[in-house]
CSV table of N, CA, C and O in Angstrom, one decimal:
chain,number,residue,atom,x,y,z
A,1,GLN,N,179.3,101.5,45.3
A,1,GLN,CA,178.7,101.1,46.5
A,1,GLN,C,179.7,100.6,47.5
A,1,GLN,O,180.7,100.0,47.2
A,2,VAL,N,179.4,100.9,48.8
A,2,VAL,CA,180.3,100.5,49.9
A,2,VAL,C,179.6,99.5,50.7
A,2,VAL,O,178.5,99.7,51.2
A,3,GLN,N,180.3,98.4,51.0
A,3,GLN,CA,179.8,97.4,51.9
A,3,GLN,C,180.6,97.4,53.2
A,3,GLN,O,181.8,97.6,53.2
A,4,LEU,N,179.8,97.3,54.3
A,4,LEU,CA,180.5,97.4,55.6
A,4,LEU,C,180.1,96.2,56.4
A,4,LEU,O,178.9,95.7,56.3
A,5,LEU,N,181.0,95.7,57.1
A,5,LEU,CA,180.8,94.5,58.0
A,5,LEU,C,181.3,94.7,59.4
A,5,LEU,O,182.5,94.9,59.6
A,6,GLU,N,180.4,94.8,60.3
A,6,GLU,CA,180.8,94.9,61.7
A,6,GLU,C,181.1,93.6,62.3
A,6,GLU,O,180.4,92.6,62.0
A,7,SER,N,182.0,93.5,63.2
A,7,SER,CA,182.3,92.3,63.9
A,7,SER,C,182.7,92.5,65.4
A,7,SER,O,183.0,93.6,65.7
A,8,PHE,N,182.7,91.4,66.1
A,8,PHE,CA,183.2,91.3,67.5
A,8,PHE,C,182.4,92.0,68.5
A,8,PHE,O,182.9,92.4,69.6
A,9,GLY,N,181.1,92.1,68.3
A,9,GLY,CA,180.2,92.4,69.4
A,9,GLY,C,180.1,91.1,70.3
A,9,GLY,O,180.7,90.1,70.0
A,10,GLY,N,179.4,91.2,71.4
A,10,GLY,CA,179.2,90.1,72.2
A,10,GLY,C,178.7,90.5,73.6
A,10,GLY,O,178.2,91.6,73.8
A,11,LEU,N,178.9,89.5,74.5
A,11,LEU,CA,178.4,89.7,75.9
A,11,LEU,C,179.7,89.9,76.8
A,11,LEU,O,180.6,89.1,76.7
A,12,VAL,N,179.6,90.9,77.6
A,12,VAL,CA,180.7,91.2,78.5
A,12,VAL,C,180.2,91.7,79.8
A,12,VAL,O,179.1,92.3,79.9
A,13,LEU,N,181.0,91.5,80.9
A,13,LEU,CA,180.6,92.0,82.2
A,13,LEU,C,180.9,93.5,82.3
A,13,LEU,O,181.8,94.0,81.6
A,14,ALA,N,180.1,94.1,83.1
A,14,ALA,CA,180.4,95.5,83.4
A,14,ALA,C,181.8,95.7,83.8
A,14,ALA,O,182.3,95.0,84.6
A,15,GLY,N,182.4,96.8,83.3
A,15,GLY,CA,183.8,97.1,83.5
A,15,GLY,C,184.8,96.4,82.5
A,15,GLY,O,186.0,96.8,82.5
A,16,GLY,N,184.2,95.6,81.7
A,16,GLY,CA,185.1,94.9,80.7
A,16,GLY,C,185.3,95.7,79.4
A,16,GLY,O,184.8,96.9,79.4
A,17,SER,N,185.9,95.1,78.5
A,17,SER,CA,186.2,95.8,77.2
A,17,SER,C,185.8,94.9,76.0
A,17,SER,O,185.8,93.7,76.1
A,18,LEU,N,185.5,95.6,74.9
A,18,LEU,CA,185.3,95.0,73.7
A,18,LEU,C,185.9,95.9,72.6
A,18,LEU,O,186.0,97.1,72.8
A,19,ARG,N,186.3,95.3,71.5
A,19,ARG,CA,186.8,96.0,70.3
A,19,ARG,C,185.9,95.6,69.1
A,19,ARG,O,186.0,94.5,68.7
A,20,LEU,N,185.1,96.6,68.7
A,20,LEU,CA,184.3,96.4,67.5
A,20,LEU,C,185.2,96.7,66.2
A,20,LEU,O,186.0,97.6,66.3
A,21,SER,N,184.9,96.0,65.2
A,21,SER,CA,185.6,96.2,63.9
A,21,SER,C,184.6,96.5,62.8
A,21,SER,O,183.5,95.9,62.8
A,22,CYS,N,184.9,97.4,62.0
A,22,CYS,CA,184.1,97.8,60.8
A,22,CYS,C,185.0,97.6,59.6
A,22,CYS,O,185.9,98.5,59.4
A,23,ALA,N,184.7,96.6,58.8
A,23,ALA,CA,185.5,96.4,57.6
A,23,ALA,C,184.8,97.0,56.4
A,23,ALA,O,183.6,96.7,56.1
A,24,ALA,N,185.5,97.8,55.6
A,24,ALA,CA,184.9,98.4,54.4
A,24,ALA,C,185.4,97.7,53.2
A,24,ALA,O,186.5,97.1,53.1
A,25,SER,N,184.5,97.7,52.1
A,25,SER,CA,184.9,97.1,50.9
A,25,SER,C,185.7,98.0,50.0
A,25,SER,O,186.1,97.5,48.9
A,26,VAL,N,185.9,99.2,50.4
A,26,VAL,CA,186.7,100.2,49.6
A,26,VAL,C,187.7,100.8,50.5
A,26,VAL,O,187.6,100.7,51.7
A,27,SER,N,188.7,101.5,49.9
A,27,SER,CA,189.6,102.2,50.6
A,27,SER,C,188.9,103.2,51.5
A,27,SER,O,188.1,104.0,51.1
A,28,ILE,N,189.3,103.3,52.8
A,28,ILE,CA,188.6,104.2,53.7
A,28,ILE,C,189.1,105.6,53.4
A,28,ILE,O,188.5,106.6,53.9
A,29,PHE,N,190.1,105.8,52.6
A,29,PHE,CA,190.5,107.2,52.2
A,29,PHE,C,189.4,107.8,51.3
A,29,PHE,O,189.3,109.0,51.2
A,30,SER,N,188.6,107.0,50.6
A,30,SER,CA,187.6,107.5,49.8
A,30,SER,C,186.3,107.8,50.5
A,30,SER,O,185.3,108.2,50.0
A,31,ILE,N,186.3,107.6,51.8
A,31,ILE,CA,185.1,107.8,52.7
A,31,ILE,C,185.4,109.0,53.5
A,31,ILE,O,186.4,109.1,54.2
A,32,ASN,N,184.4,110.0,53.5
A,32,ASN,CA,184.6,111.2,54.2
A,32,ASN,C,184.6,111.0,55.7
A,32,ASN,O,185.4,111.6,56.4
A,33,ALA,N,183.8,110.1,56.2
A,33,ALA,CA,183.8,109.9,57.6
A,33,ALA,C,183.2,108.5,57.9
A,33,ALA,O,182.3,108.0,57.1
A,34,ILE,N,183.7,107.9,58.9
A,34,ILE,CA,183.0,106.6,59.4
A,34,ILE,C,182.6,106.9,60.8
A,34,ILE,O,183.3,107.4,61.6
A,35,VAL,N,181.3,106.5,61.0
A,35,VAL,CA,180.7,106.8,62.3
A,35,VAL,C,180.1,105.5,62.9
A,35,VAL,O,179.5,104.7,62.2
A,36,TRP,N,180.3,105.4,64.2
A,36,TRP,CA,179.7,104.3,64.9
A,36,TRP,C,178.4,104.9,65.6
A,36,TRP,O,178.5,105.9,66.3
A,37,TYR,N,177.3,104.2,65.4
A,37,TYR,CA,176.1,104.6,66.0
A,37,TYR,C,175.6,103.4,66.9
A,37,TYR,O,176.1,102.2,66.7
A,38,ARG,N,174.7,103.6,67.8
A,38,ARG,CA,174.1,102.5,68.5
A,38,ARG,C,172.7,102.8,68.7
A,38,ARG,O,172.2,103.9,68.8
A,39,GLN,N,171.9,101.7,68.9
A,39,GLN,CA,170.5,101.8,69.2
A,39,GLN,C,170.2,100.8,70.2
A,39,GLN,O,170.2,99.6,70.0
A,40,ALA,N,169.8,101.3,71.4
A,40,ALA,CA,169.3,100.4,72.5
A,40,ALA,C,167.9,100.1,72.2
A,40,ALA,O,167.2,100.8,71.6
A,41,SER,N,167.4,99.0,72.8
A,41,SER,CA,166.0,98.6,72.6
A,41,SER,C,165.1,99.7,73.1
A,41,SER,O,165.2,100.1,74.2
A,42,GLY,N,164.2,100.1,72.2
A,42,GLY,CA,163.2,101.1,72.5
A,42,GLY,C,163.7,102.5,72.5
A,42,GLY,O,162.9,103.4,72.9
A,43,LYS,N,164.9,102.7,72.1
A,43,LYS,CA,165.5,104.0,72.1
A,43,LYS,C,165.9,104.5,70.7
A,43,LYS,O,166.0,103.7,69.8
A,44,GLN,N,166.2,105.8,70.6
A,44,GLN,CA,166.6,106.3,69.3
A,44,GLN,C,168.0,106.0,69.0
A,44,GLN,O,168.8,105.7,69.9
A,45,LEU,N,168.4,106.1,67.7
A,45,LEU,CA,169.7,105.9,67.2
A,45,LEU,C,170.6,107.0,67.8
A,45,LEU,O,170.2,108.2,67.8
A,46,GLU,N,171.8,106.6,68.3
A,46,GLU,CA,172.7,107.6,69.0
A,46,GLU,C,174.0,107.5,68.3
A,46,GLU,O,174.6,106.4,68.2
A,47,LEU,N,174.6,108.7,68.0
A,47,LEU,CA,176.0,108.7,67.5
A,47,LEU,C,176.9,108.4,68.7
A,47,LEU,O,176.8,109.0,69.8
A,48,VAL,N,177.8,107.5,68.5
A,48,VAL,CA,178.8,107.1,69.5
A,48,VAL,C,180.2,107.8,69.3
A,48,VAL,O,180.7,108.4,70.1
A,49,ALA,N,180.7,107.6,68.1
A,49,ALA,CA,182.0,108.1,67.7
A,49,ALA,C,182.2,108.2,66.2
A,49,ALA,O,181.5,107.4,65.5
A,50,ALA,N,183.0,109.1,65.8
A,50,ALA,CA,183.2,109.3,64.4
A,50,ALA,C,184.7,109.7,64.1
A,50,ALA,O,185.3,110.3,65.0
A,51,ILE,N,185.1,109.3,62.9
A,51,ILE,CA,186.5,109.6,62.5
A,51,ILE,C,186.4,110.0,61.0
A,51,ILE,O,185.7,109.4,60.2
A,52,THR,N,187.0,111.2,60.7
A,52,THR,CA,186.9,111.7,59.4
A,52,THR,C,188.1,111.2,58.6
A,52,THR,O,189.1,110.7,59.1
A,53,SER,N,188.1,111.5,57.3
A,53,SER,CA,189.2,111.1,56.4
A,53,SER,C,190.5,111.8,56.8
A,53,SER,O,191.6,111.3,56.5
A,54,CYS,N,190.4,113.0,57.4
A,54,CYS,CA,191.6,113.7,57.8
A,54,CYS,C,192.0,113.4,59.2
A,54,CYS,O,192.9,114.0,59.8
A,55,GLY,N,191.2,112.5,59.9
A,55,GLY,CA,191.6,112.1,61.2
A,55,GLY,C,190.9,112.8,62.4
A,55,GLY,O,191.3,112.5,63.5
A,56,SER,N,190.0,113.7,62.1
A,56,SER,CA,189.3,114.3,63.2
A,56,SER,C,188.4,113.3,63.9
A,56,SER,O,187.8,112.4,63.2
A,57,LEU,N,188.3,113.5,65.2
A,57,LEU,CA,187.5,112.5,66.0
A,57,LEU,C,186.4,113.3,66.7
A,57,LEU,O,186.5,114.4,67.0
A,58,ASN,N,185.3,112.5,66.9
A,58,ASN,CA,184.2,113.1,67.7
A,58,ASN,C,183.6,111.9,68.5
A,58,ASN,O,183.5,110.8,68.0
A,59,TYR,N,183.2,112.2,69.8
A,59,TYR,CA,182.7,111.2,70.6
A,59,TYR,C,181.4,111.8,71.3
A,59,TYR,O,181.3,113.0,71.6
A,60,ALA,N,180.5,110.9,71.6
A,60,ALA,CA,179.4,111.3,72.4
A,60,ALA,C,179.9,111.5,73.8
A,60,ALA,O,180.8,110.8,74.3
A,61,ASP,N,179.2,112.4,74.5
A,61,ASP,CA,179.7,112.7,75.9
A,61,ASP,C,179.6,111.5,76.8
A,61,ASP,O,180.5,111.3,77.7
A,62,SER,N,178.7,110.6,76.5
A,62,SER,CA,178.5,109.4,77.4
A,62,SER,C,179.6,108.4,77.2
A,62,SER,O,179.8,107.5,78.1
A,63,VAL,N,180.5,108.5,76.2
A,63,VAL,CA,181.5,107.5,76.0
A,63,VAL,C,182.9,108.2,76.1
A,63,VAL,O,183.9,107.4,76.0
A,64,LYS,N,183.0,109.5,76.2
A,64,LYS,CA,184.3,110.1,76.2
A,64,LYS,C,185.1,109.6,77.4
A,64,LYS,O,184.7,109.4,78.5
A,65,GLY,N,186.4,109.3,77.1
A,65,GLY,CA,187.3,108.8,78.1
A,65,GLY,C,187.2,107.3,78.2
A,65,GLY,O,188.1,106.7,78.9
A,66,ARG,N,186.2,106.7,77.6
A,66,ARG,CA,186.1,105.2,77.7
A,66,ARG,C,186.2,104.5,76.4
A,66,ARG,O,186.7,103.4,76.3
A,67,PHE,N,185.7,105.2,75.3
A,67,PHE,CA,185.8,104.6,74.0
A,67,PHE,C,186.8,105.3,73.1
A,67,PHE,O,187.1,106.5,73.3
A,68,ASN,N,187.4,104.6,72.2
A,68,ASN,CA,188.4,105.2,71.3
A,68,ASN,C,188.1,104.6,69.9
A,68,ASN,O,188.1,103.4,69.7
A,69,ILE,N,188.0,105.6,68.9
A,69,ILE,CA,187.8,105.2,67.5
A,69,ILE,C,189.1,105.4,66.8
A,69,ILE,O,189.8,106.4,66.9
A,70,TYR,N,189.5,104.4,66.0
A,70,TYR,CA,190.7,104.6,65.2
A,70,TYR,C,190.7,103.7,64.0
A,70,TYR,O,189.7,102.9,63.8
A,71,ARG,N,191.6,103.9,63.0
A,71,ARG,CA,191.5,103.2,61.8
A,71,ARG,C,192.8,102.5,61.4
A,71,ARG,O,193.9,102.9,61.8
A,72,ASP,N,192.7,101.5,60.6
A,72,ASP,CA,193.8,100.8,59.9
A,72,ASP,C,193.6,100.9,58.4
A,72,ASP,O,192.8,100.2,57.9
A,73,ASN,N,194.3,101.9,57.8
A,73,ASN,CA,194.0,102.2,56.4
A,73,ASN,C,194.4,101.0,55.5
A,73,ASN,O,193.6,100.7,54.6
A,74,ALA,N,195.4,100.3,55.8
A,74,ALA,CA,195.9,99.2,55.0
A,74,ALA,C,194.8,98.1,55.0
A,74,ALA,O,194.6,97.4,54.0
A,75,LYS,N,194.2,97.8,56.2
A,75,LYS,CA,193.2,96.8,56.3
A,75,LYS,C,191.8,97.3,56.0
A,75,LYS,O,190.9,96.5,56.0
A,76,LYS,N,191.7,98.6,55.7
A,76,LYS,CA,190.3,99.1,55.4
A,76,LYS,C,189.4,98.9,56.5
A,76,LYS,O,188.2,98.5,56.3
A,77,LYS,N,189.8,99.1,57.7
A,77,LYS,CA,189.0,98.8,58.9
A,77,LYS,C,189.0,100.0,59.8
A,77,LYS,O,190.0,100.7,59.9
A,78,VAL,N,187.9,100.2,60.5
A,78,VAL,CA,187.8,101.2,61.6
A,78,VAL,C,187.4,100.4,62.8
A,78,VAL,O,186.5,99.6,62.7
A,79,TYR,N,188.0,100.7,63.9
A,79,TYR,CA,187.8,100.0,65.1
A,79,TYR,C,187.1,100.9,66.2
A,79,TYR,O,187.4,102.2,66.2
A,80,LEU,N,186.4,100.3,67.1
A,80,LEU,CA,185.8,101.1,68.2
A,80,LEU,C,186.3,100.3,69.4
A,80,LEU,O,185.7,99.2,69.7
A,81,GLN,N,187.3,100.8,70.1
A,81,GLN,CA,187.7,100.2,71.4
A,81,GLN,C,186.8,100.7,72.5
A,81,GLN,O,186.8,101.9,72.7
A,82,MET,N,186.2,99.8,73.2
A,82,MET,CA,185.3,100.2,74.2
A,82,MET,C,185.8,99.6,75.6
A,82,MET,O,185.8,98.4,75.7
A,83,ASN,N,186.1,100.5,76.5
A,83,ASN,CA,186.6,100.1,77.8
A,83,ASN,C,185.6,100.6,78.9
A,83,ASN,O,184.7,101.4,78.6
A,84,SER,N,185.8,100.0,80.1
A,84,SER,CA,184.9,100.3,81.2
A,84,SER,C,183.5,100.3,80.8
A,84,SER,O,182.7,101.3,81.1
A,85,LEU,N,183.1,99.2,80.2
A,85,LEU,CA,181.7,99.2,79.7
A,85,LEU,C,180.7,99.1,80.8
A,85,LEU,O,180.9,98.6,81.9
A,86,LYS,N,179.6,99.7,80.5
A,86,LYS,CA,178.5,99.8,81.5
A,86,LYS,C,177.2,99.2,80.9
A,86,LYS,O,177.1,99.1,79.7
A,87,PRO,N,176.3,98.7,81.8
A,87,PRO,CA,175.1,98.1,81.2
A,87,PRO,C,174.3,99.1,80.3
A,87,PRO,O,173.7,98.6,79.3
A,88,GLU,N,174.4,100.3,80.5
A,88,GLU,CA,173.8,101.3,79.6
A,88,GLU,C,174.4,101.4,78.2
A,88,GLU,O,173.9,102.0,77.3
A,89,ASP,N,175.6,100.7,78.0
A,89,ASP,CA,176.2,100.7,76.7
A,89,ASP,C,175.6,99.5,75.8
A,89,ASP,O,175.9,99.4,74.7
A,90,THR,N,174.7,98.7,76.4
A,90,THR,CA,174.1,97.7,75.7
A,90,THR,C,173.2,98.2,74.6
A,90,THR,O,172.4,99.1,74.8
A,91,ALA,N,173.5,97.7,73.4
A,91,ALA,CA,172.8,98.2,72.2
A,91,ALA,C,173.3,97.4,71.0
A,91,ALA,O,174.2,96.6,71.1
A,92,VAL,N,172.6,97.6,69.9
A,92,VAL,CA,173.1,97.2,68.6
A,92,VAL,C,174.0,98.3,68.0
A,92,VAL,O,173.5,99.5,68.0
A,93,TYR,N,175.2,98.0,67.7
A,93,TYR,CA,176.2,99.0,67.2
A,93,TYR,C,176.2,98.9,65.7
A,93,TYR,O,176.4,97.8,65.1
A,94,TYR,N,176.1,100.1,65.0
A,94,TYR,CA,176.2,100.1,63.6
A,94,TYR,C,177.3,101.0,63.1
A,94,TYR,O,177.6,102.0,63.7
A,95,CYS,N,177.9,100.5,62.0
A,95,CYS,CA,178.9,101.3,61.3
A,95,CYS,C,178.3,102.0,60.1
A,95,CYS,O,177.5,101.4,59.4
A,96,ASN,N,178.6,103.3,60.0
A,96,ASN,CA,178.1,104.1,58.9
A,96,ASN,C,179.2,104.8,58.2
A,96,ASN,O,180.0,105.5,58.8
A,97,ALA,N,179.2,104.6,56.8
A,97,ALA,CA,180.2,105.3,56.0
A,97,ALA,C,179.6,106.4,55.2
A,97,ALA,O,178.7,106.2,54.5
A,98,VAL,N,180.1,107.6,55.5
A,98,VAL,CA,179.6,108.8,54.8
A,98,VAL,C,180.4,109.2,53.7
A,98,VAL,O,181.6,109.6,53.8
A,99,LEU,N,179.9,109.1,52.5
A,99,LEU,CA,180.6,109.6,51.3
A,99,LEU,C,180.4,111.1,51.0
A,99,LEU,O,181.1,111.7,50.3
A,100,GLY,N,179.3,111.6,51.5
A,100,GLY,CA,179.0,113.0,51.2
A,100,GLY,C,178.0,113.1,50.1
A,100,GLY,O,177.2,112.1,49.8
A,101,VAL,N,178.1,114.2,49.4
A,101,VAL,CA,177.2,114.4,48.2
A,101,VAL,C,177.8,113.8,47.0
A,101,VAL,O,178.9,114.2,46.5
A,102,VAL,N,177.1,112.8,46.4
A,102,VAL,CA,177.6,112.2,45.2
A,102,VAL,C,176.5,112.3,44.1
A,102,VAL,O,175.3,111.9,44.3
A,103,ALA,N,176.9,112.9,43.0
A,103,ALA,CA,175.9,113.2,41.9
A,103,ALA,C,174.6,113.9,42.4
A,103,ALA,O,173.5,113.6,42.0
A,104,GLY,N,174.9,114.8,43.4
A,104,GLY,CA,173.7,115.6,43.9
A,104,GLY,C,173.0,115.0,45.0
A,104,GLY,O,172.0,115.6,45.5
A,105,PHE,N,173.3,113.8,45.4
A,105,PHE,CA,172.6,113.1,46.5
A,105,PHE,C,173.5,112.8,47.7
A,105,PHE,O,174.6,112.3,47.5
A,106,TYR,N,173.0,113.1,48.9
A,106,TYR,CA,173.7,112.7,50.1
A,106,TYR,C,173.8,111.1,50.0
A,106,TYR,O,172.8,110.4,49.9
A,107,THR,N,175.0,110.6,50.2
A,107,THR,CA,175.2,109.2,50.1
A,107,THR,C,176.0,108.6,51.3
A,107,THR,O,177.0,109.2,51.7
A,108,ASP,N,175.4,107.6,51.9
A,108,ASP,CA,176.0,106.9,53.0
A,108,ASP,C,175.6,105.5,53.0
A,108,ASP,O,174.6,105.1,52.3
A,109,TYR,N,176.3,104.7,53.7
A,109,TYR,CA,176.1,103.2,53.7
A,109,TYR,C,176.1,102.7,55.1
A,109,TYR,O,176.9,103.3,56.0
A,110,TRP,N,175.4,101.7,55.4
A,110,TRP,CA,175.3,101.1,56.7
A,110,TRP,C,175.7,99.6,56.8
A,110,TRP,O,175.4,98.9,55.8
A,111,GLY,N,176.3,99.3,57.9
A,111,GLY,CA,176.5,97.9,58.1
A,111,GLY,C,175.2,97.2,58.7
A,111,GLY,O,174.2,97.9,59.0
A,112,GLN,N,175.3,95.9,59.0
A,112,GLN,CA,174.1,95.2,59.5
A,112,GLN,C,174.0,95.3,61.0
A,112,GLN,O,172.9,95.0,61.5
A,113,GLY,N,175.0,95.8,61.6
A,113,GLY,CA,174.9,95.9,63.1
A,113,GLY,C,175.5,94.7,63.8
A,113,GLY,O,175.5,93.6,63.3
A,114,THR,N,176.0,95.0,65.0
A,114,THR,CA,176.5,93.9,65.9
A,114,THR,C,176.0,94.2,67.3
A,114,THR,O,176.0,95.4,67.8
A,115,GLN,N,175.5,93.2,68.0
A,115,GLN,CA,174.9,93.3,69.3
A,115,GLN,C,176.0,93.4,70.4
A,115,GLN,O,176.9,92.5,70.4
A,116,VAL,N,176.0,94.4,71.2
A,116,VAL,CA,176.8,94.4,72.4
A,116,VAL,C,175.9,94.4,73.6
A,116,VAL,O,175.0,95.2,73.8
A,117,THR,N,176.2,93.4,74.5
A,117,THR,CA,175.4,93.3,75.7
A,117,THR,C,176.4,93.4,76.9
A,117,THR,O,177.3,92.6,77.0
A,118,VAL,N,176.1,94.3,77.8
A,118,VAL,CA,176.9,94.5,79.0
A,118,VAL,C,176.1,94.1,80.2
A,118,VAL,O,175.1,94.7,80.5
A,119,SER,N,176.6,93.0,80.9
A,119,SER,CA,175.8,92.5,82.0
A,119,SER,C,176.4,93.0,83.3
A,119,SER,O,177.6,93.1,83.5
A,120,SER,N,175.5,93.3,84.2
A,120,SER,CA,175.9,93.8,85.5
A,120,SER,C,176.1,92.6,86.5
A,120,SER,O,176.5,92.7,87.6
């Protein structure tokens, strides 16, 4: 089982920056991909950014050029650096660890989420 803990959400003014942290309970080398999702109030879950075990990156079009996902293997953490924040970035941000198919079942784990509020 993988436990994930997101940290460092908060309130920021538009144009500001935040860096979210996702700490894993296991080596992130054992995780196929770590994905940041977000869910704004009344809206569907949205993929924000992803990083695979081999270092491939993927971003939602809405955050390209503003957000950066990266990892610190030694600390077992994945970060989401968010710059030039906009009010529409306001959401609960979730970290998701994808292990893939384990014993015949798709397996992933979720953190508890961290609130990001961008004020205009």
